[in-house]
DNA sequence: CTTGATAGCTCAATTGAATTGACCTTAAGT
DNA sequence: ACTTAAGGTCAATTCAATTGAGCTATCAAG
């Protein structure tokens, strides 16, 4: 084995097993409780192979038999389902001033959540705070430490040096540090790093409105406007992990973020004398005329952006979500008029072109946990 | 085995072998002639596994020992390289009025090329003409029929029913026919279908300027303007295979295709009395003032489009190419002023942000053949 | 000119995991 | 009761990768 994981690693019996294990778990999760034969048909494996894998997984507590059902003829099928408490993931959302965390089980349910203020958001302090959050989460939920599959961390992007003006959201002190290996060595467990939009996109696939979808885009309202692209059932991350910087795209001569973001709404509201620093305050100003004006303007710009995404990426659907009240997302969706001159205006559509994300405003934190769980359910050749 | 190939098929010993074979071939092709030990290090396989695979591949004629080189100490390494005549691919570019074809060897060299006029471009006639082209190609080049790995076909997209106005380039009679399975059954060999931009993008990776790159976008000048997106070393195809419709994207209120395409240039030239129906005629009018005006306007629009792509996809580079004279592509590249407010304006770049494609104006036809070859060199679990 | 180190490679045995085919179990239809 | 259908287990086989011992060719040092 090389030290540097190659782009395409060689395959062998053990990696085949890992791949097929993920295949079994994924089928059980997405298609619901299933019997061996059904999983075998869906995966192309022999029933015997599925049997062996199921024996492993039940032994490890990841899978559980949930009874037998006599459907048609024949022997009643032994139904297996993911055991929610077979594994857990800690999702951490890092912001310059605080870290939020959620401990989630395999079913995606939050067992514990917490928050810690950050005086400085540099690598050392962050590692320490995540460590504390993990301890609190495990203690507070009674979860056994060796049932923690990994920690997902959502950081504000873009990562590395780019031509984009350093937004106020970027974390200081991380310029020289590659977050994933650093945190992995400090925390002693698997760490997945993503930006908020990507995490939100993954969360929707795991337990939101994008279940079963393989191609979609998620427009994420954070401080600015982010974009998570899922293509061929995987995240599109780009050469440096920074794909999806849609906020800086110019629509009608203005950066999309200036028109369609929480910051742009807050600016408009506070100019009119409303407090608009938090989601709650924004929610309180739902009926303000400024909110209506913002909706109209934002919807016009977003409409063009969505058609742009449709034409470039040919997704099954575009999802809107993030740290905005559901009512505002719905308001945007109802106001957005999508051009029929788009790839996506196909007559045989089954899904709407726009949907609202299901995860609500804790999307990013939940998404961080979802990143870890997603790895368990996604066949991969490259690691354990 | 299921009949429908599942999204993620199960893995077994035989599929592992196929995967690892592709891994070996890919290394030898991209890194040049190599010895067993080097391939083993790069792939993470044991030297023994590499030995066995090399024995297979040389037996099949796909790989050949090209001598031994004593570099440093130790036993001189037996160097292996792809045997160019070990396999061939027929690339076919379908247009409404004609089909062009190239027979290419494993090294990407064209051994034969030809063209047949099409009276009707419906499925039956096209299958017949491709059959004839194959026979002519094999006869004309002396290649053994069982050395033909497959046929790559480039068709004008978008495929299926979309909201885009049916361009004049679309082929009639294919509305009800899924091209790949239809042609596969008619031609009795593997068939790969793509649009022109995707094929061009793959061609650049196999033998052009994108060798070794895993993230890039190819702006393709065909009749209109197409976009091939390579992400994570694979084509981004979208839910219905139509990703990359950049021609319909609006820049400053106009469809990009109206400003930056061969058709737009031809319209401008012919309004000024120049013939501009073919690439040759366009080449003859290189110094016309209308050409200069077109270059300025097209470059301005393309500059915005490129920054858009950079921000959405975070590619290593954006490549321009297709059926335009090299001088015009170079003219565009030199005129395009890229905003520094872009993800791609990172200080540590090693590649320019824009490059000209290497394949010239037969890009699409060569790309069609490259599609077939690419499969041989790309590890895949899903098929033979 | 010998000797040791280094690197590449081969042979034979082992191991991991999937497949195959025979057989068992349970239920529905006749 | 008997047949059919469906799910599942057991044991043997097969495929392909790994492991470790041993061979070969070259360079470098004594």
Coordinates of C-alpha atoms in Angstrom, one line a residue, chain A:
Chain A
X1 CA 0.0 0.0 0.0
X2 CA 1.1 3.5 -0.8
X3 CA 0.8 6.1 1.9
X4 CA -0.9 8.6 -0.3
X5 CA -4.2 7.2 -1.3
X6 CA -4.2 7.0 -5.0
X7 CA -7.0 8.5 -7.1
X8 CA -8.2 5.1 -8.0
X9 CA -7.0 2.5 -5.5
X10 CA -6.5 -1.1 -6.5
X11 CA -9.3 -3.5 -5.7
X12 CA -9.1 -6.7 -3.7
X13 CA -11.2 -9.0 -1.8
X14 CA -11.4 -6.9 1.3
X15 CA -12.3 -3.8 -0.5
X16 CA -14.9 -5.7 -2.4
X17 CA -16.4 -6.6 0.9
X18 CA -16.4 -3.0 2.1
X19 CA -18.1 -2.0 -1.1
X20 CA -20.7 -4.7 -0.9
X21 CA -21.4 -4.0 2.8
X22 CA -22.2 -0.4 1.9
X23 CA -24.4 -1.6 -0.9
X24 CA -26.4 -3.8 1.5
X25 CA -26.8 -1.0 4.0
X26 CA -27.7 1.5 1.3
X27 CA -30.5 -0.7 0.0
X28 CA -31.9 -1.4 3.4
X29 CA -31.9 2.3 4.2
X30 CA -33.4 3.6 1.0
X31 CA -35.7 0.8 0.1
X32 CA -36.8 0.1 3.7
X33 CA -36.7 -3.2 5.5
X34 CA -35.9 -6.0 3.0
X35 CA -35.1 -9.6 2.9
X36 CA -31.9 -11.2 1.6
X37 CA -33.3 -12.2 -1.7
X38 CA -34.5 -8.7 -2.5
X39 CA -31.2 -7.2 -1.6
X40 CA -29.4 -9.8 -3.8
X41 CA -31.6 -9.0 -6.8
X42 CA -31.1 -5.2 -6.3
X43 CA -27.3 -5.5 -6.0
X44 CA -26.5 -8.2 -8.4
X45 CA -24.9 -10.2 -5.6
X46 CA -25.7 -13.9 -4.8
X47 CA -28.0 -14.5 -1.9
X48 CA -25.2 -16.3 -0.2
X49 CA -23.0 -13.2 -0.4
X50 CA -25.8 -11.1 1.0
X51 CA -26.3 -13.6 3.8
X52 CA -22.7 -13.5 4.8
X53 CA -22.7 -9.7 4.8
X54 CA -25.9 -9.5 6.8
X55 CA -24.4 -11.9 9.3
X56 CA -21.4 -9.5 9.7
X57 CA -23.5 -6.4 9.9
X58 CA -26.0 -7.8 12.5
X59 CA -23.0 -9.0 14.5
X60 CA -21.7 -5.5 14.5
X61 CA -25.1 -4.1 15.5
X62 CA -25.5 -2.1 12.3
X63 CA -28.4 -4.2 11.1
X64 CA -31.2 -5.9 12.9
X65 CA -33.9 -8.4 12.0
X66 CA -37.3 -6.8 12.5
X67 CA -39.5 -9.8 12.1
X68 CA -40.7 -11.9 9.2
X69 CA -43.5 -11.1 6.8
X70 CA -45.3 -13.6 4.7
X71 CA -46.2 -11.6 1.6
X72 CA -46.8 -14.0 -1.3
X73 CA -46.0 -17.6 -1.3
X74 CA -43.0 -19.3 0.1
X75 CA -41.0 -18.9 3.2
X76 CA -41.7 -15.7 5.1
X77 CA -38.9 -13.3 4.4
X78 CA -36.6 -12.3 7.3
X79 CA -36.8 -8.5 7.1
X80 CA -33.7 -6.5 8.0
X81 CA -33.5 -2.9 8.7
X82 CA -30.8 -0.5 9.8
X83 CA -30.4 -0.5 13.6
X84 CA -30.6 3.2 14.5
X85 CA -28.3 2.8 17.5
X86 CA -25.7 0.8 15.6
X87 CA -23.7 3.9 14.9
X88 CA -23.7 7.6 15.5
X89 CA -22.3 10.7 14.0
X90 CA -21.4 14.0 15.5
X91 CA -22.1 17.0 13.2
X92 CA -20.4 20.2 14.0
X93 CA -21.1 23.6 12.4
X94 CA -18.3 26.0 12.8
X95 CA -18.9 29.7 12.7
X96 CA -16.5 32.5 13.6
X97 CA -18.2 33.0 17.0
X98 CA -19.5 29.6 17.9
X99 CA -19.7 25.9 17.2
X100 CA -23.0 24.1 17.1
X101 CA -23.2 20.3 17.3
X102 CA -25.7 17.5 16.9
X103 CA -25.3 13.9 17.7
X104 CA -27.3 11.8 15.3
X105 CA -28.0 8.1 15.1
X106 CA -28.0 6.0 12.0
X107 CA -31.6 6.9 11.3
X108 CA -30.7 10.6 11.2
X109 CA -32.5 11.4 14.4
X110 CA -30.8 14.0 16.7
X111 CA -30.1 12.5 20.1
X112 CA -28.4 15.6 21.5
X113 CA -27.5 19.0 20.5
X114 CA -25.4 21.7 21.9
X115 CA -23.4 24.9 21.3
X116 CA -20.2 26.4 22.5
X117 CA -19.0 30.0 22.1
X118 CA -15.6 30.4 20.4
X119 CA -13.3 33.2 21.5
X120 CA -10.9 32.5 18.6
X121 CA -11.7 30.1 15.8
X122 CA -8.2 29.0 15.2
X123 CA -7.3 25.3 14.7
X124 CA -6.1 24.6 18.2
X125 CA -9.1 26.0 20.0
X126 CA -11.5 24.5 17.5
X127 CA -10.1 21.1 18.0
X128 CA -10.4 21.5 21.7
X129 CA -14.0 22.7 21.6
X130 CA -15.0 19.9 19.3
X131 CA -13.4 17.5 21.7
X132 CA -15.5 18.9 24.5
X133 CA -18.6 18.8 22.4
X134 CA -18.0 15.2 21.6
X135 CA -17.6 14.4 25.3
X136 CA -20.7 16.3 26.2
X137 CA -22.7 14.6 23.4
X138 CA -21.7 11.1 24.4
X139 CA -22.3 11.7 28.0
X140 CA -25.5 13.5 27.4
X141 CA -27.0 10.8 25.2
X142 CA -25.5 7.8 26.8
X143 CA -23.9 6.6 23.6
X144 CA -20.9 4.4 23.8
X145 CA -17.8 6.1 22.5
X146 CA -16.9 3.3 20.1
X147 CA -20.2 3.7 18.4
X148 CA -19.2 7.0 17.1
X149 CA -18.5 6.6 13.4
X150 CA -16.9 9.9 12.8
X151 CA -17.3 13.7 13.1
X152 CA -18.6 15.8 10.3
X153 CA -17.5 19.4 10.3
X154 CA -19.1 22.2 8.3
X155 CA -16.8 25.2 7.8
X156 CA -17.5 28.4 5.9
X157 CA -15.8 28.2 2.6
X158 CA -14.2 28.9 0.2
X159 CA -11.1 26.9 1.3
X160 CA -7.6 28.0 0.4
X161 CA -6.5 31.2 -1.4
X162 CA -8.9 32.3 -4.0
X163 CA -9.7 35.5 -5.9
X164 CA -12.8 36.1 -3.9
X165 CA -12.8 38.8 -1.4
X166 CA -12.3 37.2 2.0
X167 CA -15.8 37.2 3.4
X168 CA -16.3 38.0 7.1
X169 CA -17.5 34.4 7.5
X170 CA -14.1 32.9 6.9
X171 CA -12.3 31.4 9.9
X172 CA -9.0 33.0 10.9
X173 CA -5.9 31.0 11.4
X174 CA -6.7 28.1 9.1
X175 CA -4.8 29.4 6.1
X176 CA -1.9 27.0 6.6
X177 CA -3.9 24.1 7.9
X178 CA -5.6 21.3 6.0
X179 CA -8.6 20.9 8.2
X180 CA -9.4 17.2 7.7
X181 CA -6.0 15.6 8.5
X182 CA -5.4 18.1 11.3
X183 CA -8.7 17.4 13.1
X184 CA -8.4 13.7 12.4
X185 CA -5.1 13.5 14.2
X186 CA -6.3 15.8 17.1
X187 CA -9.6 14.0 17.6
X188 CA -8.5 10.5 16.9
X189 CA -11.4 9.6 14.6
X190 CA -12.7 10.0 11.1
X191 CA -13.4 13.6 10.2
X192 CA -15.3 14.8 7.1
X193 CA -15.1 18.5 6.1
X194 CA -17.5 20.3 3.8
X195 CA -19.0 23.7 3.3
X196 CA -22.5 24.4 4.5
X197 CA -24.2 24.0 1.1
X198 CA -22.7 20.7 0.4
X199 CA -23.6 19.4 3.8
X200 CA -27.1 20.6 3.4
X201 CA -27.3 18.8 0.0
X202 CA -26.2 15.5 1.5
X203 CA -28.6 15.9 4.4
X204 CA -31.5 16.2 1.9
X205 CA -30.4 13.0 0.2
X206 CA -30.1 11.1 3.4
X207 CA -33.3 12.1 5.1
X208 CA -34.9 14.9 3.2
X209 CA -36.7 15.6 0.0
X210 CA -33.8 14.3 -2.2
X211 CA -34.0 10.7 -1.1
X212 CA -33.4 8.5 -4.1
X213 CA -32.3 11.4 -6.3
X214 CA -28.9 11.3 -8.0
X215 CA -28.8 14.7 -9.7
X216 CA -29.9 17.8 -8.0
X217 CA -28.7 21.2 -6.8
X218 CA -29.2 22.7 -3.4
X219 CA -29.4 26.5 -3.1
X220 CA -28.4 27.2 0.5
X221 CA -29.2 30.4 2.3
X222 CA -26.5 30.8 4.9
X223 CA -25.0 34.2 5.5
X224 CA -24.5 34.5 1.8
X225 CA -25.8 32.1 -0.9
X226 CA -24.2 28.7 -1.4
X227 CA -24.8 25.9 -3.8
X228 CA -24.4 22.2 -3.3
X229 CA -24.3 20.1 -6.4
X230 CA -25.0 16.4 -6.4
X231 CA -24.2 14.7 -9.6
X232 CA -24.3 10.9 -10.2
X233 CA -25.2 10.4 -6.5
X234 CA -22.0 12.2 -5.4
X235 CA -21.0 15.7 -4.4
X236 CA -19.4 17.8 -7.0
X237 CA -16.5 19.4 -5.1
X238 CA -14.3 20.8 -7.8
X239 CA -10.5 20.8 -8.0
X240 CA -10.0 22.5 -4.7
X241 CA -13.3 21.7 -3.0
X242 CA -14.8 25.1 -3.7
X243 CA -17.3 24.4 -6.4
X244 CA -20.7 26.0 -5.9
X245 CA -19.8 29.7 -5.4
X246 CA -23.0 30.9 -6.8
X247 CA -23.3 33.9 -4.6
X248 CA -20.6 35.7 -6.7
X249 CA -22.3 34.9 -10.0
X250 CA -23.6 38.1 -11.7
X251 CA -27.2 38.3 -12.6
X252 CA -28.3 41.4 -14.4
X253 CA -25.0 43.0 -13.4
X254 CA -25.3 42.4 -9.6
X255 CA -23.8 39.6 -7.6
X256 CA -26.6 37.2 -6.8
X257 CA -25.7 37.4 -3.1
X258 CA -26.4 41.1 -3.0
X259 CA -30.0 40.4 -4.0
X260 CA -30.8 37.0 -2.7
X261 CA -29.3 36.2 0.6
X262 CA -30.2 36.6 4.3
X263 CA -27.7 39.5 4.6
X264 CA -29.4 41.4 1.7
X265 CA -32.8 40.9 3.4
X266 CA -31.4 41.9 6.8
X267 CA -29.9 45.0 5.3
X268 CA -33.2 46.0 3.8
X269 CA -35.1 45.3 7.0
X270 CA -32.7 47.1 9.3
X271 CA -32.8 50.1 7.0
X272 CA -36.5 50.2 7.7
X273 CA -36.0 50.0 11.4
X274 CA -36.6 46.3 11.9
X275 CA -34.2 44.1 13.9
X276 CA -33.0 41.4 11.6
X277 CA -29.9 39.8 13.0
X278 CA -31.4 36.4 13.7
X279 CA -33.7 34.0 11.9
X280 CA -36.2 34.6 14.7
X281 CA -36.2 38.4 14.1
X282 CA -36.5 37.9 10.4
X283 CA -39.5 35.6 11.0
X284 CA -41.1 38.3 13.1
X285 CA -40.8 40.7 10.2
X286 CA -42.4 38.3 7.7
X287 CA -45.3 40.7 6.9
X288 CA -43.2 43.8 6.6
X289 CA -43.5 45.5 3.2
X290 CA -39.7 45.3 2.9
X291 CA -39.8 41.6 3.1
X292 CA -42.3 41.5 0.3
X293 CA -40.0 43.7 -1.8
X294 CA -37.0 41.6 -1.0
X295 CA -39.0 38.4 -2.0
X296 CA -39.9 39.9 -5.4
X297 CA -36.4 41.0 -6.2
X298 CA -34.7 37.9 -4.9
X299 CA -37.2 35.7 -6.8
X300 CA -36.5 37.4 -10.0
X301 CA -32.7 36.9 -9.7
X302 CA -33.1 33.4 -8.4
X303 CA -35.3 32.5 -11.3
X304 CA -32.5 33.3 -13.7
X305 CA -30.0 31.5 -11.5
X306 CA -32.1 28.4 -11.4
X307 CA -32.5 28.3 -15.1
X308 CA -28.8 28.7 -15.4
X309 CA -28.2 25.7 -13.1
X310 CA -30.8 23.7 -15.1
X311 CA -29.0 24.4 -18.3
X312 CA -25.5 23.7 -17.0
X313 CA -26.2 20.7 -14.8
X314 CA -29.4 19.1 -16.0
X315 CA -30.6 18.2 -12.5
X316 CA -33.7 16.4 -11.6
X317 CA -34.7 19.2 -9.2
X318 CA -33.3 22.4 -7.6
X319 CA -33.9 22.5 -3.9
X320 CA -34.0 25.7 -1.8
X321 CA -33.3 25.7 1.9
X322 CA -31.1 26.9 4.7
X323 CA -31.2 29.4 7.5
X324 CA -34.4 31.2 6.4
X325 CA -37.9 30.7 7.7
X326 CA -39.8 28.1 5.7
X327 CA -42.4 30.7 4.9
X328 CA -39.8 32.8 3.1
X329 CA -38.5 29.9 1.2
X330 CA -42.0 29.0 0.2
X331 CA -42.6 32.7 -0.7
X332 CA -39.6 32.6 -3.0
X333 CA -40.6 29.4 -4.6
X334 CA -44.1 30.7 -5.3
X335 CA -42.8 33.9 -6.7
X336 CA -40.0 32.5 -8.9
X337 CA -41.1 32.3 -12.5
X338 CA -39.0 29.8 -14.4
X339 CA -38.4 30.3 -18.0
X340 CA -39.8 27.5 -20.2
X341 CA -36.6 27.9 -22.4
X342 CA -34.7 25.5 -20.2
X343 CA -33.5 21.9 -20.4
X344 CA -35.6 21.3 -17.4
X345 CA -38.9 22.2 -19.0
X346 CA -39.4 18.7 -20.2
X347 CA -43.0 17.6 -20.6
X348 CA -42.4 14.2 -18.9
X349 CA -41.3 15.7 -15.6
X350 CA -42.5 13.9 -12.4
X351 CA -40.9 16.3 -9.9
X352 CA -41.5 20.0 -9.7
X353 CA -38.5 22.1 -10.8
X354 CA -38.2 23.7 -7.4
X355 CA -38.6 22.2 -4.0
X356 CA -38.1 23.4 -0.4
X357 CA -35.5 21.5 1.6
X358 CA -36.9 19.5 4.5
X359 CA -34.2 20.0 7.1
X360 CA -35.1 23.5 8.1
X361 CA -32.7 25.9 9.5
X362 CA -30.5 23.5 11.4
X363 CA -29.7 22.1 8.0
X364 CA -26.0 22.7 8.1
X365 CA -25.4 21.1 11.5
X366 CA -27.6 18.1 10.6
X367 CA -25.8 18.0 7.3
X368 CA -22.5 17.8 9.0
X369 CA -23.6 14.6 10.7
X370 CA -25.2 13.4 7.5
X371 CA -21.8 13.6 5.8
X372 CA -20.5 10.9 8.1
X373 CA -23.5 8.7 7.8
X374 CA -23.5 9.1 4.0
X375 CA -20.1 7.5 3.8
X376 CA -21.5 4.4 5.5
X377 CA -24.2 4.1 2.9
X378 CA -22.2 5.0 -0.1
X379 CA -20.1 2.3 -1.8
X380 CA -16.5 3.5 -2.0
X381 CA -13.3 1.8 -2.8
X382 CA -10.9 4.2 -1.3
X383 CA -11.0 3.8 2.5
X384 CA -12.3 2.0 5.5

